[in-house]
Short mmCIF file of C-alpha atoms and ligand atoms in Angstrom, two decimals:
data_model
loop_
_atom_site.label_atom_id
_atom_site.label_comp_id
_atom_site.label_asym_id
_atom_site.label_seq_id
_atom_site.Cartn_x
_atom_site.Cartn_y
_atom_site.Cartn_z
CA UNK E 1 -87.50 -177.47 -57.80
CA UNK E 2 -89.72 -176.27 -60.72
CA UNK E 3 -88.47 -177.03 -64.26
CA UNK E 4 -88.77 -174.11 -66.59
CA UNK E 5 -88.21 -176.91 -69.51
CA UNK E 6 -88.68 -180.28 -68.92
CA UNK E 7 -85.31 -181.72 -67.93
CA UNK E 8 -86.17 -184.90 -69.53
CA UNK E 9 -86.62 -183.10 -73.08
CA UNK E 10 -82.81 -181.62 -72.47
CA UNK E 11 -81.26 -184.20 -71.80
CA UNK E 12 -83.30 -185.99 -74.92
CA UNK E 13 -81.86 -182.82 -76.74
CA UNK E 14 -78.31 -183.35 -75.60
CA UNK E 15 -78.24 -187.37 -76.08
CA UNK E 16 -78.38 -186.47 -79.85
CA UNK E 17 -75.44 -183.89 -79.98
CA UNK E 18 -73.12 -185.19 -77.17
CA UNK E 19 -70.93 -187.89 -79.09
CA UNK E 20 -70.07 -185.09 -82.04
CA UNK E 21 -69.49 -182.46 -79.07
CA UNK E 22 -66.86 -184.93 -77.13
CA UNK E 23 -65.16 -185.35 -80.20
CA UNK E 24 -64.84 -181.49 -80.70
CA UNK E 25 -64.01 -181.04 -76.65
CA UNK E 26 -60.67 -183.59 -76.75
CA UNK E 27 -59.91 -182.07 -80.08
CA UNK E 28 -59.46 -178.40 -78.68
CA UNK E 29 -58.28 -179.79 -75.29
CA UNK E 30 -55.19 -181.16 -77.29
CA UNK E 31 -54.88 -178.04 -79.35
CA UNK E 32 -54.77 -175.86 -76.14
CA UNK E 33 -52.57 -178.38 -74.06
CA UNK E 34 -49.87 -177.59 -77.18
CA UNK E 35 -49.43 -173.95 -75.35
CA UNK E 36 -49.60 -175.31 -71.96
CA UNK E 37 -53.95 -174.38 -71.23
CA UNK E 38 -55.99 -177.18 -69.25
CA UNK E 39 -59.30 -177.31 -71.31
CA UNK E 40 -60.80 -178.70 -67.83
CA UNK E 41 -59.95 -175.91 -65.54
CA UNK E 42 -61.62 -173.26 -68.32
CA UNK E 43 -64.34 -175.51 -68.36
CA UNK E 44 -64.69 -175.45 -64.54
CA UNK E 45 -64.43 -171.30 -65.06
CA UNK E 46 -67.32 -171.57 -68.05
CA UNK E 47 -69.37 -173.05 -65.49
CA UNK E 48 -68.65 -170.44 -62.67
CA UNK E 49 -69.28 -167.63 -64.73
CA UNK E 50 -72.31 -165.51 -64.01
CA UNK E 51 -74.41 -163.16 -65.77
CA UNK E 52 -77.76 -161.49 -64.36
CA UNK E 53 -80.52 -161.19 -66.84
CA UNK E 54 -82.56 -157.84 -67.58
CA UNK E 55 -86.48 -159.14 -66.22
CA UNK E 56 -87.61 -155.99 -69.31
CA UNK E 57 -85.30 -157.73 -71.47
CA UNK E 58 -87.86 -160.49 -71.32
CA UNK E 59 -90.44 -158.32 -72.96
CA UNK E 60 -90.27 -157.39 -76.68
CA UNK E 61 -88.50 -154.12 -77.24
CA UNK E 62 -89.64 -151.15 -79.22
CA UNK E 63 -88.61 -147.86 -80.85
CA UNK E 64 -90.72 -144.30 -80.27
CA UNK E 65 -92.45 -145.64 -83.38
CA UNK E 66 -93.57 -148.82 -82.65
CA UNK E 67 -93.51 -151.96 -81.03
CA UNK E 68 -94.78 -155.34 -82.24
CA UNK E 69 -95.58 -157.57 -79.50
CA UNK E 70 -94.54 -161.05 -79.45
CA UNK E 71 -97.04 -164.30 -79.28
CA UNK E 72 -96.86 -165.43 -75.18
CA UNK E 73 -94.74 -162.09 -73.71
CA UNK E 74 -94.80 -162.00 -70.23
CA UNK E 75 -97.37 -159.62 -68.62
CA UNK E 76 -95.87 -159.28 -65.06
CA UNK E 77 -92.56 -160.05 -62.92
CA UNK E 78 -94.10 -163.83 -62.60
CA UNK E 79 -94.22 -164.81 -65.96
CA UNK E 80 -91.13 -162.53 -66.16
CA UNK E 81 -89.50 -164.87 -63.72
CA UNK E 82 -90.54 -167.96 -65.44
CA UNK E 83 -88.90 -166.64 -69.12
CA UNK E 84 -85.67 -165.81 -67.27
CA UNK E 85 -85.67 -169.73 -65.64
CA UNK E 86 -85.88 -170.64 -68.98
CA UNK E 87 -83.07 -168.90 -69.99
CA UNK E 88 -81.00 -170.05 -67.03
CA UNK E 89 -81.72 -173.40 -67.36
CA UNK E 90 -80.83 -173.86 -70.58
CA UNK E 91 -77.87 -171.63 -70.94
CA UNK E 92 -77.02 -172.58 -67.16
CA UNK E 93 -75.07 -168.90 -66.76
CA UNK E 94 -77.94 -166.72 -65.92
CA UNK E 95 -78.80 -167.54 -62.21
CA UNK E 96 -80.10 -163.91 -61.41
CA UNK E 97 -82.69 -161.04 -62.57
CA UNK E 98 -82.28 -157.78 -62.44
CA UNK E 99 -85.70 -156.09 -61.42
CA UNK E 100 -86.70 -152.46 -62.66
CA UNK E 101 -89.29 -150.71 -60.45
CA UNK E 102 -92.12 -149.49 -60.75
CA UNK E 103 -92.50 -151.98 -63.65
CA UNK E 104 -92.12 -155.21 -61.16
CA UNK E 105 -93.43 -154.02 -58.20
CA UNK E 106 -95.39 -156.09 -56.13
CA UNK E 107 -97.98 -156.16 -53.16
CA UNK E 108 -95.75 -158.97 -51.28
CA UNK E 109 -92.25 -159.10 -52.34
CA UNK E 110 -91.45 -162.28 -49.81
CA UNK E 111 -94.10 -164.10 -52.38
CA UNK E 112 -92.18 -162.52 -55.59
CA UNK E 113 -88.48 -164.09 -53.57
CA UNK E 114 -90.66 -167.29 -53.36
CA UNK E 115 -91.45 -167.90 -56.65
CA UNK E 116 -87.96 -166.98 -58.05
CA UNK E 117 -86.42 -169.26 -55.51
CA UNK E 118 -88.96 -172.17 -56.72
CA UNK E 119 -86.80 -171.94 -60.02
CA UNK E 120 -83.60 -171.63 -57.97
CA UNK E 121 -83.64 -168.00 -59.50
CA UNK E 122 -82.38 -165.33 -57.25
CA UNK E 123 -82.07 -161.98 -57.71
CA UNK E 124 -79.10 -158.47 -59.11
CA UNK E 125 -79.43 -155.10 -59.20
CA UNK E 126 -82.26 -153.49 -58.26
CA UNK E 127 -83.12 -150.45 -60.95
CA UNK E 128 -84.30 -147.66 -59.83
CA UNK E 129 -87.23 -145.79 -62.59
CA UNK E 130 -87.65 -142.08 -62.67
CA UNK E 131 -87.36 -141.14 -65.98
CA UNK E 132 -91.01 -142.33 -66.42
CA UNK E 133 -93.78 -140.08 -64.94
CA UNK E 134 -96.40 -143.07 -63.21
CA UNK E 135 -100.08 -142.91 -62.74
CA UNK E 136 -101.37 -140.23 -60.21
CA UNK E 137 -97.44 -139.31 -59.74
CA UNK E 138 -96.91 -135.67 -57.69
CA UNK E 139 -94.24 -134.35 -59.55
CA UNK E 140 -93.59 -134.97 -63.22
CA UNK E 141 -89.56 -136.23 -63.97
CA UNK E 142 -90.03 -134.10 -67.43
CA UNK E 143 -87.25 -131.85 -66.79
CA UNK E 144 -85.74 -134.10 -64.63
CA UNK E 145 -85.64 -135.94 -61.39
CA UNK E 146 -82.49 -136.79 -59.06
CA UNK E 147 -81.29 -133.08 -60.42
CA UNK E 148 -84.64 -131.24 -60.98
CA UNK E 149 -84.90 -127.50 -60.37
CA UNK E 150 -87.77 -128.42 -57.89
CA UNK E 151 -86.96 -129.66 -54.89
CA UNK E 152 -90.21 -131.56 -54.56
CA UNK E 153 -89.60 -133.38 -57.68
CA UNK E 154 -86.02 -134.31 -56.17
CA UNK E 155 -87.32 -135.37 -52.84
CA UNK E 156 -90.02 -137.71 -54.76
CA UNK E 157 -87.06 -139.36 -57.10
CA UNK E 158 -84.86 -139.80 -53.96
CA UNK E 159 -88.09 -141.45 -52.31
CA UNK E 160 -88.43 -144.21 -54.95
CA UNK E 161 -84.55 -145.00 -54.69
CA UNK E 162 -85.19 -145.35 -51.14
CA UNK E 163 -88.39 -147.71 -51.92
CA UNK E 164 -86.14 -149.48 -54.77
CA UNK E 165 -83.30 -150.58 -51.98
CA UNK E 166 -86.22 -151.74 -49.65
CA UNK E 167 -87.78 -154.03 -52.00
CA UNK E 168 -84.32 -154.85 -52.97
CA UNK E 169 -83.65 -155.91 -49.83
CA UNK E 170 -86.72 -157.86 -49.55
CA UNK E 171 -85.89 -159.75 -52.62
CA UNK E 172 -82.20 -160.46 -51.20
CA UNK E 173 -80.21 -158.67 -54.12
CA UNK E 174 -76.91 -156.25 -53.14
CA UNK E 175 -76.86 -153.36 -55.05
CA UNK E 176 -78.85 -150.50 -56.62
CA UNK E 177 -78.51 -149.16 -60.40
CA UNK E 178 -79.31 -145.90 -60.76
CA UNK E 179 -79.69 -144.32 -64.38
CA UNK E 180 -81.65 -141.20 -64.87
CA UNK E 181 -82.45 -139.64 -68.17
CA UNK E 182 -82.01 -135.63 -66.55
CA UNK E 183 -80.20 -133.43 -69.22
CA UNK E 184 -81.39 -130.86 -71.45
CA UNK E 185 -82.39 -130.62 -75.30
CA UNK E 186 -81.35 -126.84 -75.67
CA UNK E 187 -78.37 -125.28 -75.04
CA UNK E 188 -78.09 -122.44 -72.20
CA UNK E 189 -81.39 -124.68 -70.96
CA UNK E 190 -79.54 -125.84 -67.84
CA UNK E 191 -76.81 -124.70 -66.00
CA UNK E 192 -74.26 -127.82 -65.99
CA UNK E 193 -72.99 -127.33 -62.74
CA UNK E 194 -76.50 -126.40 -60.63
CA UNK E 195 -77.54 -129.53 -62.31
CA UNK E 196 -74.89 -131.78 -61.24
CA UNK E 197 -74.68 -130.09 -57.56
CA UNK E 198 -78.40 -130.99 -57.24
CA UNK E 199 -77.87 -134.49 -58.86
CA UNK E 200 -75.01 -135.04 -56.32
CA UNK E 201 -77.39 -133.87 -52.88
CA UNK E 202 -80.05 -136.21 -54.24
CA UNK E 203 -77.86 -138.80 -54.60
CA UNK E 204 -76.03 -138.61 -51.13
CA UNK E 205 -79.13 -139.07 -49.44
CA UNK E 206 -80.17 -142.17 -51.45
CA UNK E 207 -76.05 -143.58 -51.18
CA UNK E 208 -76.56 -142.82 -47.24
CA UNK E 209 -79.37 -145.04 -47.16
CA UNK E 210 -77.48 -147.80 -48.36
CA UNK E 211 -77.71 -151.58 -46.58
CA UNK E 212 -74.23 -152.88 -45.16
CA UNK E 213 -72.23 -154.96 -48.28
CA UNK E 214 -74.69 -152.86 -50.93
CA UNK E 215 -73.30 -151.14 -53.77
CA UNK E 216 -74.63 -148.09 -55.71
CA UNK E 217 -73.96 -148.38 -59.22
CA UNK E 218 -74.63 -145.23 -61.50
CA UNK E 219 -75.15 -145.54 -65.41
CA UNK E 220 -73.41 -143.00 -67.37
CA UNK E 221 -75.72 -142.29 -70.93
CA UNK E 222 -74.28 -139.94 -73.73
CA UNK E 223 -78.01 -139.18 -75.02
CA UNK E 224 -81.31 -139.80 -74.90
CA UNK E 225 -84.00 -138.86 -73.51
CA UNK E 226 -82.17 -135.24 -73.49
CA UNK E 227 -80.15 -134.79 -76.76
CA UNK E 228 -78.16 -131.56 -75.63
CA UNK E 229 -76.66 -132.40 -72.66
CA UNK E 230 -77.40 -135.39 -69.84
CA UNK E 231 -76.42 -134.75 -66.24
CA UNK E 232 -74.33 -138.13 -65.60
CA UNK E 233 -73.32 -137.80 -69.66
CA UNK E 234 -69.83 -140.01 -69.82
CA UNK E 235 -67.47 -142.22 -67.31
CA UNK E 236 -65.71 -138.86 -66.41
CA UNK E 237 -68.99 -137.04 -65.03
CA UNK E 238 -69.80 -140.50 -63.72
CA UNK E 239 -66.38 -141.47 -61.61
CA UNK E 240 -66.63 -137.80 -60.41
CA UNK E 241 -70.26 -138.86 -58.96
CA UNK E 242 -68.73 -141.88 -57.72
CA UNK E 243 -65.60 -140.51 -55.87
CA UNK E 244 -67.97 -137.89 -54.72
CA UNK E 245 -70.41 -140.18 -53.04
CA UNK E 246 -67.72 -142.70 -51.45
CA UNK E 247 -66.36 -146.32 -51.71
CA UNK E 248 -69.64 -148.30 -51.94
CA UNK E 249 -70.48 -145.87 -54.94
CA UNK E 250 -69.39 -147.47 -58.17
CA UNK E 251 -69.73 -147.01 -61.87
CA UNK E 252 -71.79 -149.03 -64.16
CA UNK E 253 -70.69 -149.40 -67.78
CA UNK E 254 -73.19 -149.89 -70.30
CA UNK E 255 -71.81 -150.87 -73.89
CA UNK E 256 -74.63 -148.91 -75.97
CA UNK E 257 -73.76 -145.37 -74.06
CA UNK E 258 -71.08 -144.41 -75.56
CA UNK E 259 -70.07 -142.55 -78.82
CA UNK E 260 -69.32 -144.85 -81.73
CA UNK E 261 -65.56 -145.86 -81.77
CA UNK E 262 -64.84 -144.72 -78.26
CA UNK E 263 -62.16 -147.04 -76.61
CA UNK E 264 -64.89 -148.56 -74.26
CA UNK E 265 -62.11 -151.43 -72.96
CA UNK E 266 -59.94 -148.03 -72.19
CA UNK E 267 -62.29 -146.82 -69.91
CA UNK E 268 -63.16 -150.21 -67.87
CA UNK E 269 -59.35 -150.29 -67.73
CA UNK E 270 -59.19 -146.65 -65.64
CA UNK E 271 -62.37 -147.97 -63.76
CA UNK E 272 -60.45 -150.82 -62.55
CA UNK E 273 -57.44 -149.03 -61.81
CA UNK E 274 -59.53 -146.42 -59.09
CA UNK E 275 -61.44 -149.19 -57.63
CA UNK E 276 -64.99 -147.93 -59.38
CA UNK E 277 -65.94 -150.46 -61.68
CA UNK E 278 -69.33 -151.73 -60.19
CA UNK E 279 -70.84 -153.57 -63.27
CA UNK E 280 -71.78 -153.59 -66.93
CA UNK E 281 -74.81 -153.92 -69.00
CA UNK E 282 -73.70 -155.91 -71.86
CA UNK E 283 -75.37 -155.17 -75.14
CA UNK E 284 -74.07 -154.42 -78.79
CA UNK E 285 -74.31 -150.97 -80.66
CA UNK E 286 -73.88 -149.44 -84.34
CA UNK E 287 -74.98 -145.78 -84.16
CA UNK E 288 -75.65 -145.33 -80.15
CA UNK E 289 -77.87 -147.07 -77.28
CA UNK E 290 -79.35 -149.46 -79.76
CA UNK E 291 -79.44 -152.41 -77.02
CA UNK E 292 -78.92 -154.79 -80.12
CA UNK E 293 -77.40 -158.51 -78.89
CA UNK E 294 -74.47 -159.00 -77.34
CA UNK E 295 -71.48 -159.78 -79.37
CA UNK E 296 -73.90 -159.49 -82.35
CA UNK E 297 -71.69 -156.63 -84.26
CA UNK E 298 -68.31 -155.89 -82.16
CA UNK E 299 -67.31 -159.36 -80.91
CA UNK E 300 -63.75 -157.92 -80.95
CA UNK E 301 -64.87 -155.22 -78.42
CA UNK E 302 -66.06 -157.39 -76.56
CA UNK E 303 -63.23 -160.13 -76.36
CA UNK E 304 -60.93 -156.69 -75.22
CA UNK E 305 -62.91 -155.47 -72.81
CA UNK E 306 -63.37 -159.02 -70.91
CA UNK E 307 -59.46 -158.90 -71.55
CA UNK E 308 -58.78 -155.70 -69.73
CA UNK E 309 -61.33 -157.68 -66.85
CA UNK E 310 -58.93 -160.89 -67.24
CA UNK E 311 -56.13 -158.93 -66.57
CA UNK E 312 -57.11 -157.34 -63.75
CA UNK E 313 -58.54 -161.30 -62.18
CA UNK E 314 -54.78 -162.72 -63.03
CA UNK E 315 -53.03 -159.65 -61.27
CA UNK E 316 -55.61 -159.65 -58.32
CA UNK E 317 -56.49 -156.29 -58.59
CA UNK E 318 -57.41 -155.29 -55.04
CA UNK E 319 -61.34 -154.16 -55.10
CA UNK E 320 -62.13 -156.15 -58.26
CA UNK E 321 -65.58 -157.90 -58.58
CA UNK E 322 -67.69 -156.07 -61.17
CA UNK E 323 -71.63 -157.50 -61.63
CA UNK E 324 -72.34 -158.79 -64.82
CA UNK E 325 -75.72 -157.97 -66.60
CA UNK E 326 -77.13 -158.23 -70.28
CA UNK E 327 -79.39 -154.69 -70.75
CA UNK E 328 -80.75 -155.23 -73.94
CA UNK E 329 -84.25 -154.39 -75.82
CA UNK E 330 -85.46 -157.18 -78.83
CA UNK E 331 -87.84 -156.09 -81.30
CA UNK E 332 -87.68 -158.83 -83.85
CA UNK E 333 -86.22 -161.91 -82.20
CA UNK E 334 -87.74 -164.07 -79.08
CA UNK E 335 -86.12 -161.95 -76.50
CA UNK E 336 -85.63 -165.55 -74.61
CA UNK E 337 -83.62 -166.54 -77.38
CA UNK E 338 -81.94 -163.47 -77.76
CA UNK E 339 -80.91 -163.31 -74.07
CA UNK E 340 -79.80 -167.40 -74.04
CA UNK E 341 -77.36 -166.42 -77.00
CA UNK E 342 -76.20 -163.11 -75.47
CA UNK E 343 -75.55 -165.00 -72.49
CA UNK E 344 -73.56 -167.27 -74.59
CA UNK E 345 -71.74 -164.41 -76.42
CA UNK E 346 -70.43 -162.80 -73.26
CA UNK E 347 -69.50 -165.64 -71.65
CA UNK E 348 -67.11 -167.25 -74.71
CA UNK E 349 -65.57 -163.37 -74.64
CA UNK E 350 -64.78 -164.19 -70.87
CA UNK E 351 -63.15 -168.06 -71.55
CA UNK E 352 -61.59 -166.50 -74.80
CA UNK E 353 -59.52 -163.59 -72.85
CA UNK E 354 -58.44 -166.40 -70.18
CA UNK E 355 -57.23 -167.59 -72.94
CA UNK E 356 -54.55 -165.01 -73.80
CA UNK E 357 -51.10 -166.00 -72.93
CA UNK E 358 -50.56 -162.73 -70.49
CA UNK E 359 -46.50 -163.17 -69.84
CA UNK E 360 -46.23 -162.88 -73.78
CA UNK E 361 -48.46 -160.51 -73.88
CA UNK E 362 -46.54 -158.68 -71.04
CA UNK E 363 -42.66 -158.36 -72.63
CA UNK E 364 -44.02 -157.35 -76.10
CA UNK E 365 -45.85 -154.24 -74.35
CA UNK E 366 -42.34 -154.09 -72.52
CA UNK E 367 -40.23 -154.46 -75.70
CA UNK E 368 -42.88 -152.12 -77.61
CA UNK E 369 -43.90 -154.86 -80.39
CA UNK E 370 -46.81 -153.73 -81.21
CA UNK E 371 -47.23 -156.48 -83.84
CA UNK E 372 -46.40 -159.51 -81.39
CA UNK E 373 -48.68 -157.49 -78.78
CA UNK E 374 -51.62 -157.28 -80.59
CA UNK E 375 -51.03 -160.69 -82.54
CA UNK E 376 -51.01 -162.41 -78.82
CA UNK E 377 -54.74 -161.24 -78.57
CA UNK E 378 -55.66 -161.88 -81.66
CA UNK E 379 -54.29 -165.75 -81.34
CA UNK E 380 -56.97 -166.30 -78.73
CA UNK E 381 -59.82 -164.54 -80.21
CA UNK E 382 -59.56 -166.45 -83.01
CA UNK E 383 -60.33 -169.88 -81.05
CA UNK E 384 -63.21 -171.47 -81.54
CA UNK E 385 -63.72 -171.76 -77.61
CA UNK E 386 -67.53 -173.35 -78.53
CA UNK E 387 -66.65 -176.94 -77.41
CA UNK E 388 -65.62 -175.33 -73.83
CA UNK E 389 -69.58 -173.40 -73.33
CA UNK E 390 -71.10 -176.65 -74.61
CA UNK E 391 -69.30 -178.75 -72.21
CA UNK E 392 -69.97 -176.74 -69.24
CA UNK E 393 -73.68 -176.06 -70.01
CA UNK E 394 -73.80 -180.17 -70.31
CA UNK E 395 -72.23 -180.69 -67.08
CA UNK E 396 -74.48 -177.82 -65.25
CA UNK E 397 -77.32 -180.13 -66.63
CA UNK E 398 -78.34 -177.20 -69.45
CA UNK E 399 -78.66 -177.81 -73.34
CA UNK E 400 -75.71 -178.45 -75.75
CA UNK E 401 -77.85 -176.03 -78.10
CA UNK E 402 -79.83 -174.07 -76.19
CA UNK E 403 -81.92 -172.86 -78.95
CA UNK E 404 -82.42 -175.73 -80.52
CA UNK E 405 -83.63 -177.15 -77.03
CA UNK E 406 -85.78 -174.21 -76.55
CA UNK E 407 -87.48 -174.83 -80.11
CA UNK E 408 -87.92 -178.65 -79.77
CA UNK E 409 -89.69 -177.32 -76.14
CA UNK E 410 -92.45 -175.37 -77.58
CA UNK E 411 -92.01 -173.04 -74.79
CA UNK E 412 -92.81 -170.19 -76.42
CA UNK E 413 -96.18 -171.74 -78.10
CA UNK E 414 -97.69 -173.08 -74.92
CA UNK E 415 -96.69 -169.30 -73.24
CA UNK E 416 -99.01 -167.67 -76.18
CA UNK E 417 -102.20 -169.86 -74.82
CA UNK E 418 -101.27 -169.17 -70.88
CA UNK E 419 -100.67 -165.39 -71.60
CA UNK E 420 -102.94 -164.04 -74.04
CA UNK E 421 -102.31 -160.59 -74.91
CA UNK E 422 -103.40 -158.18 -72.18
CA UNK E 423 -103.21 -155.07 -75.13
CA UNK E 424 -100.95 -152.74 -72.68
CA UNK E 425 -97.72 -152.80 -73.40
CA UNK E 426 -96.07 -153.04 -69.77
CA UNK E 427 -93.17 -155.15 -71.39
CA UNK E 428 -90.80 -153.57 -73.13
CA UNK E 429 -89.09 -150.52 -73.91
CA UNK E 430 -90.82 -148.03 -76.23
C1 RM4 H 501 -81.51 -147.00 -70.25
C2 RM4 H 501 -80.40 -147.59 -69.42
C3 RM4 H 501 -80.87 -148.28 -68.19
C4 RM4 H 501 -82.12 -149.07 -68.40
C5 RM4 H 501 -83.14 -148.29 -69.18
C6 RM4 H 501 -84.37 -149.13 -69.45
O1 RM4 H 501 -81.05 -146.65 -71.53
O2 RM4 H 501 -79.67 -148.47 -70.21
O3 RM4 H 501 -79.89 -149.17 -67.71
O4 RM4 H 501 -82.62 -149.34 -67.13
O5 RM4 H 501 -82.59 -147.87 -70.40
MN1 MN H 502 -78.34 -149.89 -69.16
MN1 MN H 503 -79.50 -148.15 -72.40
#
């Protein structure tokens, strides 16, 4: 197996930290043994917990105004691949990527599966890209694609879904994640329901052509590109979709499409409920898609929404098994350290909601205290549950402090002589 980091400088790393962090893990496992929790068995669920990584994440983000590249960025799905084994190795949660086509296609995609699987990386969600007009394309997407008055345009958007599944295929993930930026700036530009009718034929066709045990997952987006109105706009135009197309059809939430304050845990509860949560794309917000780090501003939010998916694990909700994914964009960070702490982030939101005492929890909401209720979550978000994602990153041979490993590494200097800067700027969002 290729090493991403040499294991022999993590293990150097965690030889210096791991006396202080046993110390910390008996003293929280005899703190939560006081209300009856086995610190080993949320260790064990630490360590199963999965999270697929964004491969643009591993680019440096920009705005419509600018983007300054980082030293060493990765200037194809290869070096793409390598960043994310990084990240997985030392945050040991991250086994997949999540490809976005046309920006990681290749000429021989049983090559691309190679080189991930040299890393023991495999592969989530495919993304589908047609809100992007390509080189020498037919049809422009600028009014649209999946829903575009033309049918030509429609037909050449429902072709690249269809190309996206195959080289999905090819690369072994499951499922397809479809997000298209159709809508309209003016109002009285489009007629909503034409829109969504043609959205809804284009999308049969591509949910038809669907692999047995695939999933379609489509992204609901309040704005942006279009600022008036956007065809698949919130989770109710988006379950319609879904119910629509049929069971394999599922919604994906993503945290940064939503208006501020919406009661984001609300809707993944209702998702749940009909069977048509298919995934998230984890991210943090302040005024709308910002894609800023996970857990960065609303750790809260995010402790109730993994509660809502908590509950639903403990009551064995039938149809339950939503894909985990960080969809994020970094301007001013190292987007690999910005993914290794996201990473982090969502997973101690996971082990801090199985940490909710849910038969409590249960006869307050049945005796309507509201107080007791809400105090029950609050006990468990306010545990430090660090020890716990220490310990399992140790045992699944990662870093104790991942960033601190990834520093001492010099990973990201030695990437700035490999990669010099090709001047395009492939990577990234701007
Ligand atoms: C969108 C949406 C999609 C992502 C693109 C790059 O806002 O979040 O999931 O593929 O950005
Ligand atoms: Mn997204
Ligand atoms: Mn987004």
């Amino acid at each position: 197996m290729e090493e991403a980091i040499p294991s022999t400088l993590i293990a150097e790393q965690n030889e210096k930290l791991a006396r202080d962090l046993h110390k910390d893990y008996d003293a929280l496992g005899e703190k939560l043994s006081r209300t009856g929790l086995d610190i080993e068995q949320l260790t064990e669920r630490a360590r199963t917990f999965e999270l697929a990584v964004p491969s643009w994440g591993a680019g440096t983000g920009g705005t419509r105004f600018a983007r300054f590249p980082g030293v060493g960025e990765p200037r194809n799905i290869f070096e793409k691949v390598e960043d994310c084994a990084v990240i997985h190795q030392l945050s040991s949660c991250t086994p997949l990527i999540s490809p976005h086509f046309p920006w990681d296609q290749v000429e021989d995609f049983s090559e691309l599966k190679q080189y991930a699987d040299s890393f023991g990386m495999g592969w989530g969600s495919v993304n589908s890209n047609t809100f992007q007009d390509q080189p020498g394309q037919a049809h422009s997407y600028k009014y649209g694609s999946l829903s575009h008055t033309a049918a030509a345009a429609r037909e050449q958007a429902v072709a690249h879904n269809l190309m996206c599944i195959e080289w999905g295929r090819q690369l072994g993930s499951q499922a397809l994640t479809v997000w298209v930026g159709d809508g309209s700036n003016h109002p009285g530009q489009q007629h909503f329901q034409r829109a969504f009718e043609r959205y809804l034929d284009s999308a049969r066709t591509i949910y038809s052509a669907l692999p047995d045990g695939w999933e379609m997952h489509i992204e609901h987006k309040m704005f942006e590109p279009a600022f008036y109105s956007t065809v698949i706009q919130d989770w109710g135009s988006n379950i319609l979709a879904a119910m629509e197309l049929g069971d394999k059809c599922k919604s994906l939430v993503d945290l940064g499409h939503h208006a501020p304050n919406v009661n984001i845990e609300m809707i993944v509860s209702r998702l749940i409920q009909f069977k048509k949560l298919g995934g998230f794309h984890f991210n943090d917000s302040k005024y709308g898609d910002d894609d800023l780090d996970s857990g960065s501003l609303h750790p809260y939010q995010q402790f109730l929404i993994f509660n809502e998916l908590v509950d639903a694990e403990y009551r064995q909700q039938d149809g339950f098994g939503p894909a985990y994914m960080l969809d994020q964009s970094h301007n001013v960070t190292d987007p690999i350290e910005s993914l290794i702490n996201s990473a982090a982030e969502v997973q101690r939101s996971y082990i801090k909601a199985l940490l909710v005492d849910r038969e409590a929890l249960n006869n307050y909401q049945e005796n309507n205290d509201a107080l007791m209720a809400s105090n029950t979550l609050k006990a468990a978000f306010n545990i430090d549950v660090s020890p716990i994602l220490a310990m399992a990153r140790l045992r699944s041979d990662g870093a104790i402090d991942p960033i601190a490993a990834y520093r001492a590494s010099g990973y990201r200097a030695q990437a700035g002589k490999k990669r010099p800067a090709s001047g395009g700027s492939s990577s990234g969002i701007v």
